[in-house]
XYZ file of C-alpha atoms in Angstrom:
523
model
C 76.019 104.454 82.437
C 75.843 104.897 86.260
C 78.836 106.445 87.717
C 79.362 104.287 91.685
C 81.103 106.466 93.486
C 81.165 105.667 97.390
C 83.260 108.815 98.402
C 81.698 111.530 99.820
C 80.780 114.485 97.811
C 80.828 117.977 98.566
C 77.268 118.965 100.237
C 76.490 115.035 100.848
C 75.997 114.738 104.943
C 77.695 111.364 106.412
C 77.576 109.927 109.334
C 80.928 108.075 110.453
C 80.073 105.839 112.664
C 83.181 103.854 114.458
C 80.921 100.458 115.105
C 79.979 100.522 111.416
C 82.103 102.942 110.076
C 81.558 105.512 106.583
C 80.938 104.551 102.654
C 84.185 104.903 102.156
C 85.186 102.484 104.991
C 86.427 105.345 107.785
C 85.417 105.268 110.914
C 84.519 108.486 113.296
C 86.442 109.474 115.761
C 84.605 111.630 118.175
C 86.228 114.632 116.998
C 84.529 117.913 117.337
C 83.779 119.051 114.352
C 83.705 122.734 112.839
C 86.062 124.357 114.993
C 88.121 125.548 112.677
C 87.817 127.758 109.507
C 90.271 128.579 106.436
C 92.189 130.900 107.805
C 92.086 129.134 110.841
C 93.341 126.201 109.319
C 96.408 127.668 107.710
C 97.731 129.727 110.957
C 97.398 126.218 112.085
C 99.580 124.809 109.584
C 102.159 127.874 109.656
C 102.461 127.855 113.702
C 103.024 124.268 113.012
C 105.829 124.707 110.270
C 107.713 127.778 113.187
C 109.376 129.653 110.563
C 111.142 131.665 112.676
C 112.421 128.684 114.540
C 113.064 126.408 111.600
C 115.312 129.613 109.439
C 117.230 130.263 112.817
C 118.383 126.192 112.941
C 118.668 125.880 109.635
C 120.122 128.896 107.997
C 123.506 127.915 109.183
C 123.692 123.941 108.183
C 122.049 125.552 104.630
C 124.579 127.456 104.029
C 127.526 125.567 105.352
C 126.440 122.843 102.736
C 125.427 125.024 99.510
C 127.147 128.490 100.681
C 125.455 131.467 98.144
C 123.297 128.854 96.499
C 120.556 129.255 100.490
C 117.730 130.617 98.386
C 118.110 128.107 95.200
C 117.854 125.647 98.094
C 114.749 126.779 99.541
C 112.961 126.992 96.331
C 114.334 124.023 95.062
C 112.975 122.280 98.404
C 109.709 124.210 97.931
C 108.787 122.548 95.100
C 108.376 118.604 95.915
C 106.388 120.182 98.843
C 104.010 121.758 96.253
C 104.046 118.715 94.352
C 103.091 116.563 97.829
C 100.781 119.202 98.504
C 98.461 118.529 95.653
C 98.840 115.014 96.717
C 97.600 115.646 100.578
C 94.271 117.930 98.575
C 93.116 115.330 96.052
C 93.203 112.625 98.461
C 92.044 115.187 101.525
C 89.023 115.735 99.372
C 88.240 111.765 98.332
C 89.129 110.430 101.970
C 89.011 113.053 104.813
C 90.504 111.033 107.574
C 92.623 112.491 110.183
C 95.097 109.668 109.962
C 95.954 111.238 106.484
C 98.961 109.801 105.440
C 98.501 106.533 107.139
C 94.978 106.059 105.924
C 95.306 107.160 102.628
C 98.145 104.523 102.370
C 96.470 101.869 103.911
C 93.924 102.242 101.642
C 96.400 102.301 98.336
C 99.234 99.383 99.485
C 97.858 97.686 102.175
C 98.209 97.885 106.152
C 102.263 97.253 106.447
C 102.865 99.998 103.559
C 100.454 102.008 105.592
C 101.634 100.892 108.862
C 105.654 102.361 108.567
C 103.850 105.504 106.952
C 101.925 106.332 109.750
C 105.183 105.499 111.412
C 107.284 108.158 109.804
C 104.740 110.899 110.621
C 104.687 110.230 114.334
C 108.746 109.623 115.090
C 109.263 112.512 112.686
C 107.087 114.764 114.492
C 108.570 113.501 117.648
C 111.731 114.561 116.545
C 110.325 118.017 115.665
C 108.748 118.047 119.174
C 112.128 117.441 120.861
C 113.888 120.525 119.132
C 111.490 122.882 119.317
C 111.454 122.533 123.021
C 115.377 122.674 123.097
C 115.144 125.692 120.889
C 112.452 127.290 123.200
C 114.756 126.456 125.875
C 117.980 128.268 124.498
C 116.305 131.161 123.407
C 114.159 131.179 127.147
C 117.291 131.330 128.844
C 119.236 133.963 126.349
C 115.660 135.914 126.784
C 116.019 136.003 130.498
C 119.920 136.547 129.863
C 119.230 139.251 128.004
C 116.207 141.113 130.321
C 118.838 140.691 133.205
C 121.617 141.588 132.125
C 123.309 138.403 133.813
C 124.973 136.116 131.685
C 125.412 133.791 133.814
C 121.677 132.716 133.311
C 122.189 133.139 129.653
C 124.895 130.384 130.448
C 122.600 128.080 132.341
C 121.691 127.094 128.937
C 125.193 125.041 128.544
C 124.237 123.220 132.226
C 122.975 120.011 130.056
C 120.767 118.995 132.824
C 119.404 122.048 133.172
C 118.708 122.415 129.923
C 117.161 119.154 129.988
C 115.121 119.686 132.809
C 113.855 123.043 131.329
C 113.076 121.400 128.004
C 111.174 118.636 130.088
C 108.829 121.417 131.503
C 108.431 123.094 127.858
C 107.145 119.606 127.006
C 104.945 119.024 129.558
C 103.214 122.315 129.838
C 102.285 122.126 125.692
C 101.283 118.712 126.384
C 98.693 119.988 128.855
C 97.636 122.608 126.797
C 97.308 120.831 123.956
C 95.183 118.205 125.810
C 92.849 120.952 126.058
C 91.434 120.628 122.103
C 91.242 122.568 119.786
C 89.574 125.803 121.095
C 92.305 126.354 123.452
C 95.065 125.521 120.635
C 93.766 127.870 117.984
C 92.779 130.453 120.586
C 96.356 131.445 121.118
C 97.457 130.832 117.479
C 96.977 133.932 115.922
C 98.878 135.914 117.967
C 102.006 133.958 118.086
C 102.515 133.471 114.049
C 101.215 137.593 113.204
C 104.391 137.794 115.633
C 106.534 135.961 114.226
C 106.071 137.494 110.568
C 105.732 140.826 111.843
C 109.093 140.981 113.563
C 110.710 138.970 110.404
C 109.479 141.476 108.165
C 111.484 144.228 110.669
C 114.846 141.974 110.341
C 114.290 141.919 106.863
C 114.040 145.835 106.649
C 117.037 146.171 109.186
C 119.303 144.002 107.345
C 118.797 144.560 104.088
C 119.430 148.499 104.975
C 122.303 147.776 107.190
C 123.801 145.759 103.958
C 123.521 148.442 101.340
C 124.930 150.529 103.857
C 128.696 149.178 102.477
C 130.102 150.092 105.829
C 129.561 145.834 107.027
C 132.579 143.655 106.375
C 131.531 140.553 104.849
C 128.262 141.525 103.192
C 127.749 140.996 100.179
C 125.465 142.388 97.216
C 122.826 140.790 96.104
C 123.419 138.789 92.747
C 120.487 137.049 91.030
C 123.346 134.037 90.666
C 121.680 132.754 94.519
C 118.606 131.243 92.981
C 120.423 129.430 90.647
C 120.295 125.524 92.161
C 122.691 124.635 89.085
C 125.475 126.180 90.854
C 126.059 124.278 93.870
C 129.319 122.828 93.691
C 128.239 119.226 94.144
C 125.242 116.876 94.246
C 125.707 115.668 97.640
C 125.917 119.234 98.654
C 122.633 120.253 96.964
C 121.370 116.906 98.141
C 122.216 117.260 101.535
C 121.063 121.073 101.464
C 118.239 120.419 99.738
C 117.029 118.133 103.313
C 117.493 120.474 105.411
C 115.332 122.801 103.318
C 112.816 119.739 103.105
C 112.984 120.303 106.868
C 111.927 123.471 106.898
C 108.445 123.620 105.232
C 107.662 120.410 107.161
C 104.363 120.761 108.997
C 101.647 122.341 106.225
C 100.590 118.682 106.291
C 98.688 119.733 110.241
C 95.653 121.776 108.597
C 95.415 118.207 106.652
C 95.118 116.384 110.125
C 92.621 118.781 112.070
C 90.150 117.622 108.782
C 87.407 115.749 110.753
C 87.539 119.104 112.683
C 87.787 121.686 110.000
C 84.282 123.254 108.507
C 84.044 122.058 104.758
C 86.201 119.190 105.862
C 86.895 117.686 101.824
C 88.095 121.362 100.828
C 89.208 123.369 103.380
C 92.193 121.730 104.321
C 93.627 121.587 101.053
C 93.207 125.350 100.083
C 94.387 125.850 103.477
C 97.838 123.798 103.224
C 98.204 125.607 100.122
C 98.226 128.969 101.218
C 100.377 128.291 104.581
C 103.260 127.236 101.774
C 103.109 130.858 100.096
C 103.124 132.577 103.415
C 105.765 130.021 104.004
C 108.496 129.643 100.798
C 108.206 134.059 100.830
C 108.890 134.783 104.168
C 112.014 131.970 103.608
C 113.169 133.648 100.787
C 112.745 136.742 101.607
C 114.660 136.464 105.430
C 117.254 134.334 103.563
C 118.489 136.801 101.499
C 118.684 140.003 103.698
C 120.676 137.395 106.283
C 123.083 136.681 103.677
C 123.198 140.495 102.573
C 124.155 141.448 105.837
C 126.370 137.972 106.766
C 127.919 136.518 104.065
C 128.655 133.286 104.178
C 131.937 133.252 105.912
C 132.535 130.872 108.725
C 133.872 133.362 111.221
C 131.534 136.677 113.612
C 128.105 136.875 112.608
C 128.739 134.731 108.915
C 126.668 132.384 108.164
C 128.874 129.261 107.587
C 130.526 130.129 110.818
C 129.930 126.448 112.682
C 129.998 127.856 115.928
C 126.740 129.578 115.214
C 125.441 127.420 112.731
C 122.669 126.135 115.101
C 121.682 129.154 116.537
C 122.045 132.025 113.728
C 119.656 134.334 115.086
C 120.953 134.389 118.800
C 124.093 135.536 116.941
C 122.515 138.322 114.575
C 119.514 139.859 117.038
C 121.787 142.591 118.480
C 124.183 143.513 114.987
C 121.110 143.600 112.373
C 118.430 144.905 114.887
C 120.133 147.236 118.290
C 119.887 145.460 121.923
C 116.736 146.855 121.590
C 114.662 145.381 118.745
C 116.807 142.955 118.861
C 115.015 140.935 122.016
C 112.039 141.391 120.079
C 114.250 138.218 117.462
C 114.457 136.431 121.166
C 111.366 136.735 121.745
C 110.114 135.871 118.267
C 111.726 132.714 118.136
C 110.477 131.733 121.714
C 107.242 132.350 120.624
C 107.773 130.319 117.757
C 109.188 127.504 119.105
C 106.716 127.693 122.162
C 103.527 127.513 119.707
C 104.513 125.405 117.063
C 105.428 122.881 120.484
C 101.874 123.253 121.164
C 100.311 122.576 117.407
C 102.874 120.049 116.384
C 101.229 118.141 118.986
C 98.274 117.772 116.811
C 99.407 114.979 113.622
C 100.794 113.106 116.088
C 98.006 112.870 118.572
C 95.530 112.391 115.765
C 98.001 109.718 113.933
C 98.269 107.679 117.271
C 94.422 108.476 117.174
C 93.793 106.775 114.001
C 95.794 104.313 113.954
C 94.501 102.785 117.343
C 90.547 103.552 116.295
C 91.605 101.362 112.829
C 92.835 98.720 115.588
C 96.815 99.418 114.075
C 98.037 100.460 117.861
C 96.875 99.245 121.331
C 92.577 100.678 121.611
C 93.745 102.763 124.983
C 95.139 105.405 122.314
C 91.520 105.840 120.579
C 89.962 107.267 124.181
C 88.622 111.029 123.373
C 88.037 113.048 126.233
C 84.749 113.446 126.751
C 84.928 117.211 127.692
C 87.388 118.896 125.497
C 86.651 116.074 122.441
C 90.492 115.500 121.939
C 92.253 112.170 121.549
C 93.462 112.937 125.000
C 95.711 109.554 126.167
C 97.136 109.599 122.171
C 98.769 113.638 123.542
C 99.922 112.302 126.246
C 101.890 109.418 125.102
C 103.478 111.871 122.267
C 104.331 113.994 125.307
C 106.158 111.138 127.480
C 108.000 109.518 124.048
C 108.900 113.341 123.020
C 110.367 114.037 126.282
C 112.627 110.272 126.883
C 113.297 110.906 123.142
C 115.137 114.342 124.199
C 116.413 113.141 126.968
C 118.152 110.252 125.896
C 119.945 111.727 122.527
C 121.119 114.328 124.478
C 123.557 111.680 126.811
C 123.931 110.623 122.681
C 125.574 113.370 121.619
C 126.701 116.480 122.642
C 125.109 117.536 118.794
C 121.438 116.112 119.247
C 119.783 119.158 117.554
C 121.870 119.430 114.366
C 121.534 115.951 113.909
C 118.161 115.260 114.374
C 117.410 117.800 112.379
C 119.632 115.946 108.975
C 117.409 112.960 110.358
C 114.500 114.471 110.298
C 114.666 115.453 106.822
C 114.924 111.475 105.724
C 111.758 110.778 107.797
C 110.351 113.429 106.191
C 111.247 112.767 102.486
C 110.196 109.026 103.694
C 106.581 109.357 104.754
C 105.586 112.212 102.295
C 106.716 110.430 99.113
C 104.798 106.769 100.159
C 101.619 109.628 100.811
C 102.910 110.999 97.300
C 103.238 107.559 95.280
C 99.685 106.610 97.470
C 97.842 109.347 95.543
C 98.996 108.090 91.832
C 97.980 104.647 92.564
C 94.967 105.460 94.156
C 93.511 107.269 91.237
C 94.753 105.437 88.535
C 91.779 104.857 87.352
C 90.595 107.739 87.174
C 93.764 110.167 85.330
C 92.338 109.395 81.771
C 89.157 111.187 82.431
C 90.471 114.790 82.250
C 93.196 116.618 81.595
C 93.280 118.314 85.153
C 92.748 114.492 87.010
C 96.075 113.533 84.678
C 98.018 116.715 86.358
C 96.482 116.914 90.319
C 95.661 112.899 91.094
C 98.954 111.442 88.760
C 101.490 113.610 87.485
C 102.166 116.419 90.175
C 102.147 113.945 93.114
C 104.347 111.125 91.058
C 107.317 113.436 90.378
C 106.657 114.800 93.569
C 107.137 111.545 95.359
C 110.007 110.577 92.892
C 112.112 113.742 94.123
C 111.261 113.286 97.327
C 112.215 109.068 96.904
C 115.792 110.799 95.111
C 116.394 112.927 98.125
C 115.876 110.202 100.760
C 118.223 107.499 98.823
C 120.828 109.696 98.808
C 120.802 111.413 101.863
C 120.784 107.700 103.483
C 123.902 107.240 101.526
C 125.593 110.137 102.399
C 124.729 109.964 105.717
C 126.546 106.615 106.224
C 129.904 109.278 106.467
C 130.498 109.907 110.624
C 130.928 113.413 108.749
C 127.757 114.562 107.950
C 125.585 116.296 109.723
C 127.833 117.528 113.075
C 130.500 114.964 112.747
C 130.180 113.046 115.408
C 129.460 108.915 114.967
C 129.120 105.957 116.568
C 130.599 102.860 116.556
C 132.220 104.301 113.257
C 128.633 105.346 111.574
C 127.963 108.919 110.746
C 124.999 109.360 113.927
C 122.818 110.899 111.729
C 122.440 107.436 109.890
C 122.089 106.058 113.174
C 119.668 108.041 114.520
C 117.509 108.083 111.203
C 117.379 104.584 110.237
C 117.574 102.900 113.405
C 114.317 104.278 114.518
C 112.844 102.927 110.899
C 113.855 100.307 112.599
C 112.533 100.317 115.454
C 109.079 100.965 113.668
C 109.116 97.631 111.963
C 109.597 95.852 115.027
C 106.987 97.936 117.087
C 105.005 97.026 113.848
C 105.898 93.019 113.605
C 104.544 93.136 117.618
C 101.156 94.713 116.796
C 100.883 92.325 113.706
C 100.457 89.626 116.665
C 98.454 91.855 118.634
C 96.299 92.889 115.633
C 95.576 90.144 113.074
C 92.755 91.823 111.486
C 94.039 95.154 110.936
C 97.121 93.412 109.307
C 95.256 90.514 107.256
C 93.082 94.138 105.560
C 90.287 93.650 107.086
C 89.926 96.296 109.320
C 90.593 99.489 107.000
C 90.455 98.387 103.486
C 92.190 98.468 100.315
C 90.462 101.081 97.682
C 90.074 102.763 94.633
C 87.120 105.094 93.472
C 85.285 103.078 91.647
C 84.874 102.728 87.711
C 82.240 103.772 85.083
C 79.922 100.772 84.804
C 78.034 99.679 82.365
C 74.378 99.808 83.433
């Protein structure tokens, strides 16, 4: 018997040529290979997630949905992400392509499903970029206000024109840095990620110490029941909290989108993704417990349930927990987190657009690589422009754009992660009987992760119709979160139909073909 397997294996030397493609049907993109190692890849993944930014913008809304069960919901959100991470790891071993979800889903389910999966990743990233710019702007003015002692400077964040213009400036700077390629991107990330995690550790220690002193109104004693997801008051509340929790892990898959630039592209990105997720869940649980012990879940003052501080919890907790001097470090950490992630978050969107363009699913101009920086220059600029336009428009449509787009983001994440997970189980369906390992890691775990995320997607889609979902704002009586989320998906359908007329070969399956690993055949 002869094993026929067209996929590159560990140790193989494969030359990808854009004109002819590689053995698995993928095409080379011209990116700079062997630029990132295991640690660098994991750091880029953590930086993209931006743990301090995620915590300051999500602790409040999550407590508002599930109360003291916030740590339990964080754990619940980690489970489907871990299961989906196994799917990414296995798919990357078989087809290490920077198009990740787009490329893999096309090979599993065909061009239309793959195109929409790629669109889900692209639009989710643009939403994240806009929110990162918003948080970076807020903490930029808050930090200036703290350093100068001027409330007038701090209040500039509330000036809509000043806020939007500053956001656009941050986006422009991040676009310029990302345009210069992976060398410029990873150069500052070690320091910025280390700063975030160090400040979080100091915050946790000081919050727990002050909470245990017994002198704080509203503080709580730790209880193991906080880790019980079944104690959430309703399934709707659990689903809403889970959607926010899932958002907090988004970005780990950036480790995979740099696979063509990573040393050991078949295995290193998957290992880096798992390492990044372990660091994230540890920091999230510790911070959630410490914050809850210090502040409680009340709706006034520093309580985590206070709607007035829900979109920026650390701004309210910095001085009470860490004092006037050290509190500035928390402002610096959030600003650094948002700014660093704003830079690295351009990686997945630019490389997904690059891959879609390379395979003729988007205009060919986006496939051009900068000759010096070896980066997808035009795709990066396009992502920057789209982010700036999206943020400016959403700022005009909704005063609660930050909270509402975060809720909408959860929908997008569930959409493309679940499709990718299902694609893994289907792509490897002929290998599932080979061994118990293949059955679990290529079939059961990815399918279970996809099913969990699909359930959250469906429940969230139903709930967000209600204007009370998210910030409570609405458009013609329909919840603004629903309008944002569904509207962006429908926009993707429209663009796909336009591209089908411009690029029929891709949509006929002639460019990037559907495939499954070959079966064992008789000689």
